[in-house]
mmCIF file of C-alpha atoms in Angstrom:
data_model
loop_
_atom_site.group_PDB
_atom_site.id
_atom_site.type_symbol
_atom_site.label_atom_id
_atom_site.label_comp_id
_atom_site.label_asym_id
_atom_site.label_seq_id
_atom_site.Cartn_x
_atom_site.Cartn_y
_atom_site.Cartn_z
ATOM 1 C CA UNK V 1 0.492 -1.968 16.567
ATOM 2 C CA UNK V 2 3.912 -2.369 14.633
ATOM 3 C CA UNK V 3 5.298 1.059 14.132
ATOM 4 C CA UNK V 4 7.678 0.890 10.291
ATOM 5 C CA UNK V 5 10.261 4.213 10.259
ATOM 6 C CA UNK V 6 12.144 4.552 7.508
ATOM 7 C CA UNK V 7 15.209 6.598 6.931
ATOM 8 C CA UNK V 8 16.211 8.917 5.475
ATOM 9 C CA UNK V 9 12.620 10.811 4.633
ATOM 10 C CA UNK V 10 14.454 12.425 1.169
ATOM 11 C CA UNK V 11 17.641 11.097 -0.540
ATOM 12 C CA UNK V 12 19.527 12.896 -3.300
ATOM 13 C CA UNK V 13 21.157 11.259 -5.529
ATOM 14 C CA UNK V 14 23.072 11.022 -9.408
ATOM 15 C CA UNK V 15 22.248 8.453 -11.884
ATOM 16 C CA UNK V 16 25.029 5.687 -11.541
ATOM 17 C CA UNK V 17 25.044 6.140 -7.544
ATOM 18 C CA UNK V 18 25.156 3.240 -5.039
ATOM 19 C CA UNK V 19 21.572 4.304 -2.731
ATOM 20 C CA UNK V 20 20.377 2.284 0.875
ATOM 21 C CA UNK V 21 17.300 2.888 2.511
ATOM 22 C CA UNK V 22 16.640 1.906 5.508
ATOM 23 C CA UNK V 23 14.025 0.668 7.537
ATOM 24 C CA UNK V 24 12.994 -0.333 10.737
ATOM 25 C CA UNK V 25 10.256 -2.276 12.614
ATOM 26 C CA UNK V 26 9.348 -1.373 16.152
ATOM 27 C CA UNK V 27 9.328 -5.249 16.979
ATOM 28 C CA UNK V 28 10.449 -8.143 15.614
ATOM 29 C CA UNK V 29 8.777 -8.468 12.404
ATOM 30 C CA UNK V 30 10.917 -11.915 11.219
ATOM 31 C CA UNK V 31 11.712 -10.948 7.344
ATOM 32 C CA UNK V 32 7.615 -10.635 6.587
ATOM 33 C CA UNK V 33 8.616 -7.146 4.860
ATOM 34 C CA UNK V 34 8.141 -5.948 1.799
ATOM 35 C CA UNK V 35 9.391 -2.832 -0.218
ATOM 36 C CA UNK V 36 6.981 -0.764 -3.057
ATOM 37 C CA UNK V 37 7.804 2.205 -5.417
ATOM 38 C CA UNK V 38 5.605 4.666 -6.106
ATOM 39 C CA UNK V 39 6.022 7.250 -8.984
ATOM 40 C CA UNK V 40 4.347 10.312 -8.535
ATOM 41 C CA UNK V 41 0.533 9.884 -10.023
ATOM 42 C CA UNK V 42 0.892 6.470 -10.078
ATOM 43 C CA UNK V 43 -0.211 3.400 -7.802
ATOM 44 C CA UNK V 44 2.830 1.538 -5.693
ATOM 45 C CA UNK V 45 4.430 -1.363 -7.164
ATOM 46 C CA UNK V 46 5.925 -3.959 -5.084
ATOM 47 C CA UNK V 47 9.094 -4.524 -5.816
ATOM 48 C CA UNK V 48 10.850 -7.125 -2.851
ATOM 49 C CA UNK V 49 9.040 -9.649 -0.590
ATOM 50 C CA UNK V 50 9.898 -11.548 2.299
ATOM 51 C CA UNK V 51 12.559 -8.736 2.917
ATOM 52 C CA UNK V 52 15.097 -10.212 0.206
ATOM 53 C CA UNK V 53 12.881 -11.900 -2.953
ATOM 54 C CA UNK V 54 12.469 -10.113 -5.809
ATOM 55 C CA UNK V 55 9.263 -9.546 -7.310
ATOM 56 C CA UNK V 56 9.309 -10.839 -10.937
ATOM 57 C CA UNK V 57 10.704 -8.526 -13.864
ATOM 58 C CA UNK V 58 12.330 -6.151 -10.866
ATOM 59 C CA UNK V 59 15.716 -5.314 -12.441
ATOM 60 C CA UNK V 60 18.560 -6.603 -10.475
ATOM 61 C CA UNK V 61 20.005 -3.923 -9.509
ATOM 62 C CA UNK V 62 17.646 -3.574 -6.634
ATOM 63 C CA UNK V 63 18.297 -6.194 -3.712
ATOM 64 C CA UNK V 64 17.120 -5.694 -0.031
ATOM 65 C CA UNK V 65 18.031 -7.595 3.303
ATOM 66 C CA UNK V 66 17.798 -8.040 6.706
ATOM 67 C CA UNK V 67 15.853 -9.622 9.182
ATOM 68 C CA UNK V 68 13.792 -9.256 12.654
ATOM 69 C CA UNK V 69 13.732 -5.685 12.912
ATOM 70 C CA UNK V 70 16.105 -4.124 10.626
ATOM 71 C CA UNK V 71 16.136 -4.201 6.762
ATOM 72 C CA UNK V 72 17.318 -1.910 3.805
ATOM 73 C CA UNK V 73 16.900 -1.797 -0.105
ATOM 74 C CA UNK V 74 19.787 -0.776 -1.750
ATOM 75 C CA UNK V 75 19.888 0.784 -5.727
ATOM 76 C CA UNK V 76 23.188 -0.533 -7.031
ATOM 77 C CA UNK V 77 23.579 2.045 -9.556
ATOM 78 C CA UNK V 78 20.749 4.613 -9.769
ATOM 79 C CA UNK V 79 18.800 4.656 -13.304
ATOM 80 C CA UNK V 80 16.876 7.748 -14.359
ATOM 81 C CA UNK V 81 13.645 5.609 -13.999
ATOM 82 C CA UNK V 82 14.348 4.741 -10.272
ATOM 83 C CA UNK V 83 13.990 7.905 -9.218
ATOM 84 C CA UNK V 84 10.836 7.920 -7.003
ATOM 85 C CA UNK V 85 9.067 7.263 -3.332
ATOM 86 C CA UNK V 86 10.388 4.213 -2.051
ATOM 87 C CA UNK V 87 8.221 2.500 1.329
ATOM 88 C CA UNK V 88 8.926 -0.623 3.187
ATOM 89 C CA UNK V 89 6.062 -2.479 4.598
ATOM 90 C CA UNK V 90 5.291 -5.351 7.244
ATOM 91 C CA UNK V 91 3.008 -7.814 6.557
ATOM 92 C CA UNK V 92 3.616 -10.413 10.005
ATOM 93 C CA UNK V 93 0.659 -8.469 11.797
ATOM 94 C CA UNK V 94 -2.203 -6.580 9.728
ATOM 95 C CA UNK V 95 -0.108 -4.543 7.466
ATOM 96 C CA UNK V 96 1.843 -1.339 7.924
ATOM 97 C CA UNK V 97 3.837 0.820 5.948
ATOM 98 C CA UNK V 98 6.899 3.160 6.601
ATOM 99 C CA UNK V 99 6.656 7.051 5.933
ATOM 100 C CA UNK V 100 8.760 6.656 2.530
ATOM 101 C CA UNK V 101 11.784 7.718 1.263
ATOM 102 C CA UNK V 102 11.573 10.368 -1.873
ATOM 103 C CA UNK V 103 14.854 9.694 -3.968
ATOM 104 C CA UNK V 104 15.617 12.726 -5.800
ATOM 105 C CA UNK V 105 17.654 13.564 -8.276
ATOM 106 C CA UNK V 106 20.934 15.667 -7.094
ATOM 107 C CA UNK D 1 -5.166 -8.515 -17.233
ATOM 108 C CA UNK D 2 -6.064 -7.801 -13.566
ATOM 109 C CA UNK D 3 -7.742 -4.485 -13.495
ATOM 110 C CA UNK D 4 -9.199 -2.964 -10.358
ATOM 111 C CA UNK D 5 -11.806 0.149 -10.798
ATOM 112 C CA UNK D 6 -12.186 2.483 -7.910
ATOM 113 C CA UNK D 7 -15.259 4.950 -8.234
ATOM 114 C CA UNK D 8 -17.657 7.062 -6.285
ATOM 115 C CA UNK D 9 -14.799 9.680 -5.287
ATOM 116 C CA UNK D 10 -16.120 13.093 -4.459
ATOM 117 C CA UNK D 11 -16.424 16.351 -2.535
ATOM 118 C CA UNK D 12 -18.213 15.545 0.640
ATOM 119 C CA UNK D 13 -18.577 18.047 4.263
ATOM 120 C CA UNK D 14 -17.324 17.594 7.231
ATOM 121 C CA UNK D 15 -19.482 14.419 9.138
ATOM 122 C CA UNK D 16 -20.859 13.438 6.004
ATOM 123 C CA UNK D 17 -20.807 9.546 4.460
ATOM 124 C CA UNK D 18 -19.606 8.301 1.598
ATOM 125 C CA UNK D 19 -19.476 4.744 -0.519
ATOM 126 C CA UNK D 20 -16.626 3.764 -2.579
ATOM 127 C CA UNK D 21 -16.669 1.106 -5.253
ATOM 128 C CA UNK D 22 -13.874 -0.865 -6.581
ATOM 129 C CA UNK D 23 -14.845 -2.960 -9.908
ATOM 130 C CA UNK D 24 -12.831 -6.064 -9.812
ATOM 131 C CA UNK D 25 -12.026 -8.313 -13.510
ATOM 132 C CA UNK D 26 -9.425 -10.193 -15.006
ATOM 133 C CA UNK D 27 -9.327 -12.845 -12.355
ATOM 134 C CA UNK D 28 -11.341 -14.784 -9.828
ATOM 135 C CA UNK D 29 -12.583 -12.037 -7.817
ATOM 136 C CA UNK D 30 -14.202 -14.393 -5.051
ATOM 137 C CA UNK D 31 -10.723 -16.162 -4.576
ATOM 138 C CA UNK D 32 -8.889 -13.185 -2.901
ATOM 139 C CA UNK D 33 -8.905 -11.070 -0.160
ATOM 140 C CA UNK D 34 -8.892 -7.758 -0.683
ATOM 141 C CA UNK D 35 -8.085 -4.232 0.832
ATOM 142 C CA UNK D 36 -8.031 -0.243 0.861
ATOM 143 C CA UNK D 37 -5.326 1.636 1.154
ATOM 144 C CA UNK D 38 -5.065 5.438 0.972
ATOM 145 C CA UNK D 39 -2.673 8.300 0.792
ATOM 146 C CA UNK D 40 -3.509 11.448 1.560
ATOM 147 C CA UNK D 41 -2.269 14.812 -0.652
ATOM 148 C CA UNK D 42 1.472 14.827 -0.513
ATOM 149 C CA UNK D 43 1.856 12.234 2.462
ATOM 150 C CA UNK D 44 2.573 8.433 2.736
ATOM 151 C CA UNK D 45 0.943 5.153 2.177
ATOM 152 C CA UNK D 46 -1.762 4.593 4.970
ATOM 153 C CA UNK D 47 -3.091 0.326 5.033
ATOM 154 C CA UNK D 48 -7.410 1.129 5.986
ATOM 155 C CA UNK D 49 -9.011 -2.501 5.702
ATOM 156 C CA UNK D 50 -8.813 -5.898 4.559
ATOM 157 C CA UNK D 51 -11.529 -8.060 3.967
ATOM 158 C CA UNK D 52 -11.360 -12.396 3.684
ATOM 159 C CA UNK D 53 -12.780 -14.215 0.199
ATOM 160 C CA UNK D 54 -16.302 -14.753 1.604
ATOM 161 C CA UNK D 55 -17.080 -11.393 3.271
ATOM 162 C CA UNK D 56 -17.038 -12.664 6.737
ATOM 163 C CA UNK D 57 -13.788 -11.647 7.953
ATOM 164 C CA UNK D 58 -12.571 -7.977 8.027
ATOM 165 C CA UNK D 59 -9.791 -5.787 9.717
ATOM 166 C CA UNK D 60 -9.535 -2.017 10.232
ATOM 167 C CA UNK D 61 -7.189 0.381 10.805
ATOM 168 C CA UNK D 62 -7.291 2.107 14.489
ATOM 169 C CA UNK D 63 -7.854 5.660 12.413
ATOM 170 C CA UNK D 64 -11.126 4.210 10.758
ATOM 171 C CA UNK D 65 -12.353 1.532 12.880
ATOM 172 C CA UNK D 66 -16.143 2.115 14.028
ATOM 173 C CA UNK D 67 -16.691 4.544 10.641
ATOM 174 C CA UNK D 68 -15.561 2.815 7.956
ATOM 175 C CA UNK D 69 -16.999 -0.726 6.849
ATOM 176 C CA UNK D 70 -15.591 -2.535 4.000
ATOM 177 C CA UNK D 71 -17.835 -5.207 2.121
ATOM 178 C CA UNK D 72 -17.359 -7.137 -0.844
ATOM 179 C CA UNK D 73 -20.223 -8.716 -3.470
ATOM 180 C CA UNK D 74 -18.609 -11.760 -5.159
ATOM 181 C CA UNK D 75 -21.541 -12.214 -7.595
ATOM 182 C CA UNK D 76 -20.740 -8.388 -8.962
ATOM 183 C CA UNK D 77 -17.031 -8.761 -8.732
ATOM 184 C CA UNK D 78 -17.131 -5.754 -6.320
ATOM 185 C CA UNK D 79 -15.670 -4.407 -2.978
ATOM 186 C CA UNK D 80 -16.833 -1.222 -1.466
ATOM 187 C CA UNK D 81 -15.896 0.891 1.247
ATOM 188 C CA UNK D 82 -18.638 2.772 3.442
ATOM 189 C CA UNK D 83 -17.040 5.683 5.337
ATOM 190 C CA UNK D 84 -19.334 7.608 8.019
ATOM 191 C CA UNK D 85 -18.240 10.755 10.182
ATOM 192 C CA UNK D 86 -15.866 12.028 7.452
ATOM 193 C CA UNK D 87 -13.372 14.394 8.811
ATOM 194 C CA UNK D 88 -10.545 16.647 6.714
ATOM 195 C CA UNK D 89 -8.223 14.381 8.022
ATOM 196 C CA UNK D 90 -9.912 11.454 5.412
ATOM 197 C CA UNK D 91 -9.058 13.623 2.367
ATOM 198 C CA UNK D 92 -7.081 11.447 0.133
ATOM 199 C CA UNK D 93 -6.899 9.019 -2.849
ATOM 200 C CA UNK D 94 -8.485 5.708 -1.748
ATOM 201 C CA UNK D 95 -6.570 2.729 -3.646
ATOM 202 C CA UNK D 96 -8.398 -0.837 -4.083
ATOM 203 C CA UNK D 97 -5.740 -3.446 -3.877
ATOM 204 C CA UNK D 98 -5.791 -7.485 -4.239
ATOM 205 C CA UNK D 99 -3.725 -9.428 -2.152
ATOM 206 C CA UNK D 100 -1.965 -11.700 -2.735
ATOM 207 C CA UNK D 101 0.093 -14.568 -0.543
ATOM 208 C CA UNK D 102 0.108 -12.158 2.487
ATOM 209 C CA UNK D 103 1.316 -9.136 -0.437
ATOM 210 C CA UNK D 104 -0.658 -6.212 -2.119
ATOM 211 C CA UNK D 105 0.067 -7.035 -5.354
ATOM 212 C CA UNK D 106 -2.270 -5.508 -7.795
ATOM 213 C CA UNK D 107 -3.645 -2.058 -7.190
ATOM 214 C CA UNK D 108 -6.600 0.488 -8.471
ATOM 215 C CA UNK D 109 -5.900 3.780 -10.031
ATOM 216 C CA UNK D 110 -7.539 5.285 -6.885
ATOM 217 C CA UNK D 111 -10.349 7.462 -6.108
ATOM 218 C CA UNK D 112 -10.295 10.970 -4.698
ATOM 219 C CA UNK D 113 -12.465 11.764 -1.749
ATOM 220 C CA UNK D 114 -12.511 15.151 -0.281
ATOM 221 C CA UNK D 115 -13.413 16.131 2.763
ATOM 222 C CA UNK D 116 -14.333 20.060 3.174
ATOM 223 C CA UNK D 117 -17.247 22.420 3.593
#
């Protein structure tokens, strides 16, 4: 089975901050990944596919990258809204999703 | 509007069974594949099943495979979710999603099943 960690599990951060999350696959995974947010009480909404394509009306200040068996999602500038649980998902063999990240606000 | 249903969440005991529902509209429910996902109290995403368009395909998580059967009834626009030998470790909001081009695009509001005596 393909094994997704994600790092770090919590993040703190200010509106207006630069944010990376990381991810990684426990084998090659090619760039079948995808990234969701998740608000608390709410269902996860995918925001990246193919580990770099954003999902339609996804502001543009997310972007993600990376290939094989590293990627990250990076939060250009941090927006009250975007403050939330963040996982990364593989999609090359069943489907699998990392722990999460929790961006909070510092 | 793509809206996905999930019902039949409840308080069940320890080795107990359980059916979910997941009422499917605003699209053509027999042209996707479909899943579960869940997420226990607190804790992280966790991917359960996925079954093909026609019912005759299905995959399984290692944590529920052999007590949890997913099934689907195109002519109701349904998918359902069987779970046998329920254990506290199953507590959790069960989440219908569609899928779509390998992705889970659309999602349920969830269901809450929990597992206790």
């Amino acid at each position: 089975d393909i094994q997704m960690t994600q790092s770090p599990s919590t993040l703190s951060a200010s509106v207006g901050d630069r944010i990376t999350i990381s991810c990684r696959a426990s084998q090659s995974i090619s760039t079948w990944l995808a990234w969701y947010q998740q608000k608390p009480g709410k269902a996860p909404k995918l925001l990246i596919y193919r580990a770099s394509s954003l999902e339609s009306g996804v502001p543009s200040r997310f972007s993600a990258s990376g290939s094989g068996t590293e990627f990250t999602l990076t939060i250009s500038s941090l927006q009250p809204d975007d403050f939330a649980t963040y996982y990364c998902q593989q999609y090359i063999t069943l489907w699998t999703f990392g722990q999460g990240t929790k961006v909070e606000i510092k | 509007e793509v809206q996905l249903v999930e019902s039949g969440g409840a308080l069940v005991q320890p080795g107990g069974s359980l059916t979910l529902s997941c009422a499917a509209s605003g699209f053509t429910f027999s042209g996707y594949e479909m899943h579960w996902v869940r997420q226990a109290p607190g804790k992280g995403l966790e991917w359960l099943s996925h079954i093909d368009t026609t019912g005759s395909t299905m995959y399984y998580a290692d944590s529920v495979k052999g007590r949890f059967t997913i099934s689907r009834d195109n002519a109701k626009n349904s998918l359902y979710l069987r779970m046998n030998s329920l254990r506290a470790g199953d507590t959790a909001i069960y989440y219908c999603v569609r899928l779509e081009q390998h992705l889970l695009t659309s999602w349920g509001q969830g269901t809450l099943v929990t597992v206790s005596s």
